[in-house]
Amino acid sequence: MVAFAAFARTAAALAPRAAVVLGSGLGGAAAAFVERAAVPFGAVPGLVPPSVHGHGGTLAVGEWSGMPALLFRGRVHFYEGHPWEVVTGTVRTAAELGARRLVLTNAAGGINPALAPGSLMAIQGHLKLLGPAAWRGLAAGDGPVRPYAARLIEVMGAHERTGGRELLAGLYAALTGPSYETPAEIRALAACGADAVGMSTALEAEAAAALGLEVAAVSCVTNKAAGIGETALDHAEVLTNAALAVDRLGALLGALIRAPY
Ligand code: HPA
């Protein structure tokens, strides 16, 4: 670990254009990342250490398949009690360190029956159903309505098709959490058109788009949402699906980082 000033010098020399945020349990997706320097979130001005188990809370700079990139291992969630400007600290840090593209990942529950555990979903829109706004970064009415770059959704679809797979581009419902939803809440979200549900990403995507970053986001479905699965999943099967998804996710992130800027 190095002090932030030294980290920022290394980052400036590498000139990363993409930043990736890896969500819960998805650290294995960064196998293609070669780290050059790293700092704990707590050493980065504007970031706070995450309190959630499974979120490392480290910012690294290095090369991903030869492309300079920033990697946030972990994120800060709204449900940890932070105001929105703290939750979006990763986004401002990425922009300040030169990133022009932000790739967000999350673990999510599948609502769409096509989303079995281990599936990936490109986020094409979100329902932001979070608690009270405490973010003074934007004036009322400001902010993009479509934060997710259509071009990058196409990049993801094309990448998956080369592997013979279809990638659902779906609607992500972001709830405050931290508890999982009730089956009734999931039925309500399904009626609203949500394909997957989680507790992150939406605020970061909006903040990034407001800063002019190109945004892509991918959900990794770890479970069927409450009340959707008819049978309890076998734990070994869930682990196998998660491991498969992490490899596929890593390849997909590589394609997003390499796509023309
Ligand atoms: N609900 C909300 N967040 C989640 C879920 C879920 O089912 N799975 C992973 N993150």
XYZ file of C-alpha atoms and ligand atoms in Angstrom:
271
model
C 0.000 0.000 0.000
C 1.224 3.520 -0.772
C 0.137 6.965 0.313
C -2.465 8.613 -1.886
C -0.054 11.174 -3.384
C 2.244 8.412 -4.637
C -0.775 6.446 -5.875
C -2.057 9.489 -7.785
C 1.378 9.938 -9.440
C 1.360 6.301 -10.606
C -2.201 6.745 -11.871
C -1.259 9.937 -13.738
C 1.634 8.127 -15.412
C -0.571 5.208 -16.482
C -3.431 7.528 -17.580
C -6.378 5.129 -17.065
C -9.441 5.893 -19.160
C -11.710 3.289 -17.585
C -12.644 2.642 -13.969
C -14.324 -0.543 -12.750
C -16.280 -0.935 -9.491
C -16.493 -4.557 -8.345
C -19.426 -5.377 -6.087
C -20.034 -8.005 -3.418
C -18.138 -11.229 -3.929
C -17.123 -10.313 -7.469
C -13.418 -9.741 -6.790
C -12.572 -12.866 -8.795
C -13.677 -11.087 -11.977
C -10.445 -9.075 -11.943
C -8.140 -11.995 -12.804
C -6.922 -10.121 -15.926
C -5.970 -7.021 -13.900
C -2.270 -6.467 -13.206
C -1.945 -4.120 -10.255
C 0.700 -1.351 -10.240
C -0.342 0.489 -7.068
C -3.168 0.349 -4.521
C -4.511 2.370 -1.610
C -7.215 1.578 0.947
C -10.380 3.650 0.514
C -9.643 5.286 3.865
C -6.467 6.862 2.399
C -8.331 8.429 -0.537
C -9.716 11.950 -0.013
C -13.505 11.774 -0.404
C -13.796 8.022 0.220
C -14.632 6.162 3.418
C -13.861 2.517 4.203
C -16.819 0.232 3.484
C -18.229 -1.570 6.504
C -19.725 -4.507 4.602
C -18.130 -7.920 4.751
C -16.904 -9.040 1.330
C -16.101 -5.520 0.153
C -12.374 -5.014 0.276
C -12.380 -1.241 0.018
C -9.209 -0.858 -2.038
C -8.539 1.409 -4.989
C -5.977 0.045 -7.428
C -4.452 1.224 -10.686
C -2.890 -1.068 -13.235
C -3.534 -2.715 -16.579
C -6.539 -4.792 -17.540
C -5.697 -6.846 -20.619
C -3.023 -4.261 -21.371
C -5.349 -1.243 -20.974
C -4.627 1.134 -18.087
C -7.551 1.039 -15.668
C -8.659 1.977 -12.178
C -10.208 -0.754 -10.058
C -12.366 -0.113 -7.012
C -12.502 -3.347 -5.042
C -15.712 -2.711 -3.133
C -18.066 0.210 -2.734
C -19.878 2.176 -0.059
C -23.635 1.563 0.144
C -26.464 3.927 0.988
C -27.633 1.430 3.646
C -24.371 1.869 5.525
C -25.809 5.205 6.567
C -23.822 7.513 4.311
C -25.332 10.409 2.401
C -25.392 10.152 -1.362
C -22.310 12.321 -1.861
C -20.283 9.758 0.104
C -21.806 6.816 -1.793
C -20.755 8.501 -5.048
C -17.231 9.343 -3.829
C -15.828 6.517 -5.975
C -17.294 8.174 -9.057
C -15.718 11.566 -8.374
C -12.400 9.919 -7.547
C -12.494 8.010 -10.849
C -13.217 11.214 -12.779
C -10.501 13.154 -10.933
C -7.960 10.443 -11.756
C -8.799 10.801 -15.446
C -11.375 8.058 -16.113
C -13.799 8.754 -18.949
C -15.718 5.485 -18.662
C -17.183 3.906 -15.524
C -18.107 0.233 -15.395
C -20.269 -0.700 -12.404
C -20.950 -4.262 -11.265
C -23.237 -5.635 -8.594
C -24.657 -8.816 -7.142
C -28.404 -8.931 -7.667
C -31.486 -11.038 -7.196
C -33.187 -12.236 -10.382
C -36.835 -11.252 -10.867
C -37.104 -12.049 -14.575
C -37.563 -15.847 -14.739
C -34.846 -15.975 -17.430
C -32.285 -14.821 -14.833
C -31.120 -17.953 -13.050
C -28.319 -17.743 -10.477
C -25.082 -17.297 -12.383
C -26.671 -15.144 -15.116
C -25.350 -11.739 -16.088
C -27.585 -8.815 -17.026
C -26.576 -5.592 -18.760
C -28.376 -2.766 -16.978
C -30.224 -0.631 -19.499
C -32.215 1.384 -16.971
C -33.054 1.527 -13.296
C -35.812 2.198 -10.829
C -34.218 4.223 -8.045
C -36.334 3.361 -5.012
C -33.978 4.633 -2.334
C -34.664 6.543 0.820
C -34.601 10.306 1.277
C -32.303 12.349 -0.917
C -29.377 13.846 0.926
C -27.233 14.583 -2.077
C -26.541 18.219 -2.767
C -24.470 17.488 -5.869
C -27.317 18.119 -8.263
C -30.046 20.725 -8.294
C -33.653 19.522 -8.327
C -34.548 18.314 -11.790
C -30.936 17.989 -12.912
C -29.381 14.768 -13.966
C -29.588 12.420 -16.887
C -32.611 10.236 -17.375
C -30.618 7.589 -19.254
C -27.249 7.129 -17.548
C -26.349 3.832 -19.285
C -24.545 4.255 -22.615
C -26.454 2.407 -25.366
C -23.179 1.900 -27.243
C -21.689 -0.029 -24.314
C -24.825 -2.186 -23.992
C -24.220 -3.106 -27.648
C -20.568 -3.873 -26.887
C -21.688 -6.249 -24.116
C -24.311 -7.967 -26.280
C -21.847 -8.436 -29.123
C -19.204 -9.816 -26.755
C -21.616 -12.383 -25.309
C -22.835 -13.403 -28.781
C -19.270 -14.279 -29.767
C -19.471 -16.845 -26.927
C -22.834 -18.098 -28.217
C -24.821 -16.468 -25.415
C -27.576 -13.882 -25.320
C -27.256 -11.112 -22.735
C -30.455 -9.669 -21.310
C -30.404 -5.869 -21.184
C -32.781 -5.242 -18.337
C -34.198 -2.977 -15.680
C -32.451 -2.902 -12.287
C -34.434 -1.928 -9.202
C -32.202 -0.266 -6.586
C -33.655 -0.472 -3.086
C -32.248 0.914 0.150
C -31.781 -2.474 1.859
C -29.981 -3.754 3.803
C -32.572 -6.503 4.270
C -33.699 -8.494 1.253
C -37.123 -7.795 -0.143
C -40.395 -9.436 0.816
C -42.089 -11.614 -1.814
C -44.816 -8.943 -2.028
C -42.230 -6.258 -2.785
C -40.745 -8.455 -5.500
C -44.207 -8.950 -7.047
C -44.654 -5.166 -7.043
C -41.227 -4.664 -8.668
C -42.029 -7.327 -11.288
C -45.260 -5.490 -12.086
C -43.154 -2.351 -12.614
C -41.008 -4.202 -15.142
C -37.914 -4.799 -13.001
C -35.728 -7.704 -14.118
C -33.274 -7.693 -11.202
C -33.041 -6.155 -7.740
C -30.142 -4.914 -5.644
C -28.925 -2.200 -3.293
C -26.370 -0.212 -5.248
C -25.331 1.161 -8.632
C -28.161 3.608 -9.403
C -26.700 6.574 -7.499
C -23.226 5.943 -8.874
C -24.538 5.680 -12.440
C -26.447 8.955 -12.168
C -23.524 10.779 -10.585
C -21.144 9.448 -13.242
C -23.368 10.449 -16.123
C -23.823 13.905 -14.560
C -20.014 14.232 -14.552
C -19.918 13.308 -18.244
C -18.578 9.783 -17.823
C -19.716 7.027 -20.156
C -21.465 4.443 -17.947
C -21.963 0.694 -18.253
C -23.329 -1.566 -15.529
C -23.640 -5.317 -15.148
C -25.624 -7.320 -12.604
C -24.412 -10.743 -11.590
C -27.461 -12.697 -10.458
C -26.577 -14.611 -7.303
C -30.069 -15.797 -6.412
C -33.659 -15.692 -7.515
C -35.393 -12.781 -5.782
C -37.673 -13.484 -2.803
C -40.663 -15.627 -3.752
C -39.473 -16.185 -7.342
C -37.668 -19.516 -6.938
C -39.933 -22.505 -6.430
C -37.265 -24.810 -5.072
C -34.490 -23.965 -2.657
C -31.214 -23.919 -4.533
C -28.544 -26.373 -3.744
C -25.624 -24.459 -2.208
C -22.975 -26.229 -4.289
C -24.876 -25.299 -7.440
C -25.010 -21.634 -6.377
C -21.251 -21.611 -5.795
C -20.617 -23.249 -9.171
C -22.876 -20.729 -10.899
C -21.181 -17.825 -9.128
C -17.717 -19.059 -10.153
C -18.827 -19.414 -13.783
C -20.398 -15.974 -13.703
C -17.239 -14.387 -12.296
C -15.152 -15.695 -15.209
C -17.734 -14.519 -17.745
C -18.019 -11.205 -15.941
C -14.248 -10.745 -16.085
C -14.227 -11.320 -19.850
C -17.158 -8.936 -20.296
C -15.400 -6.239 -18.256
C -12.331 -6.661 -20.458
C -14.477 -6.055 -23.548
C -15.931 -2.903 -21.958
C -12.498 -1.561 -21.057
C -11.110 -2.242 -24.553
C -14.085 -0.808 -26.490
C -13.162 2.355 -28.455
C -13.318 5.606 -26.472
N -32.067 -8.571 -3.275
C -31.349 -7.447 -3.093
N -30.040 -7.384 -3.249
C -29.402 -8.510 -3.625
C -30.083 -9.716 -3.835
C -31.494 -9.746 -3.654
O -32.175 -10.781 -3.820
N -29.147 -10.626 -4.190
C -27.944 -9.995 -4.193
N -28.103 -8.705 -3.862
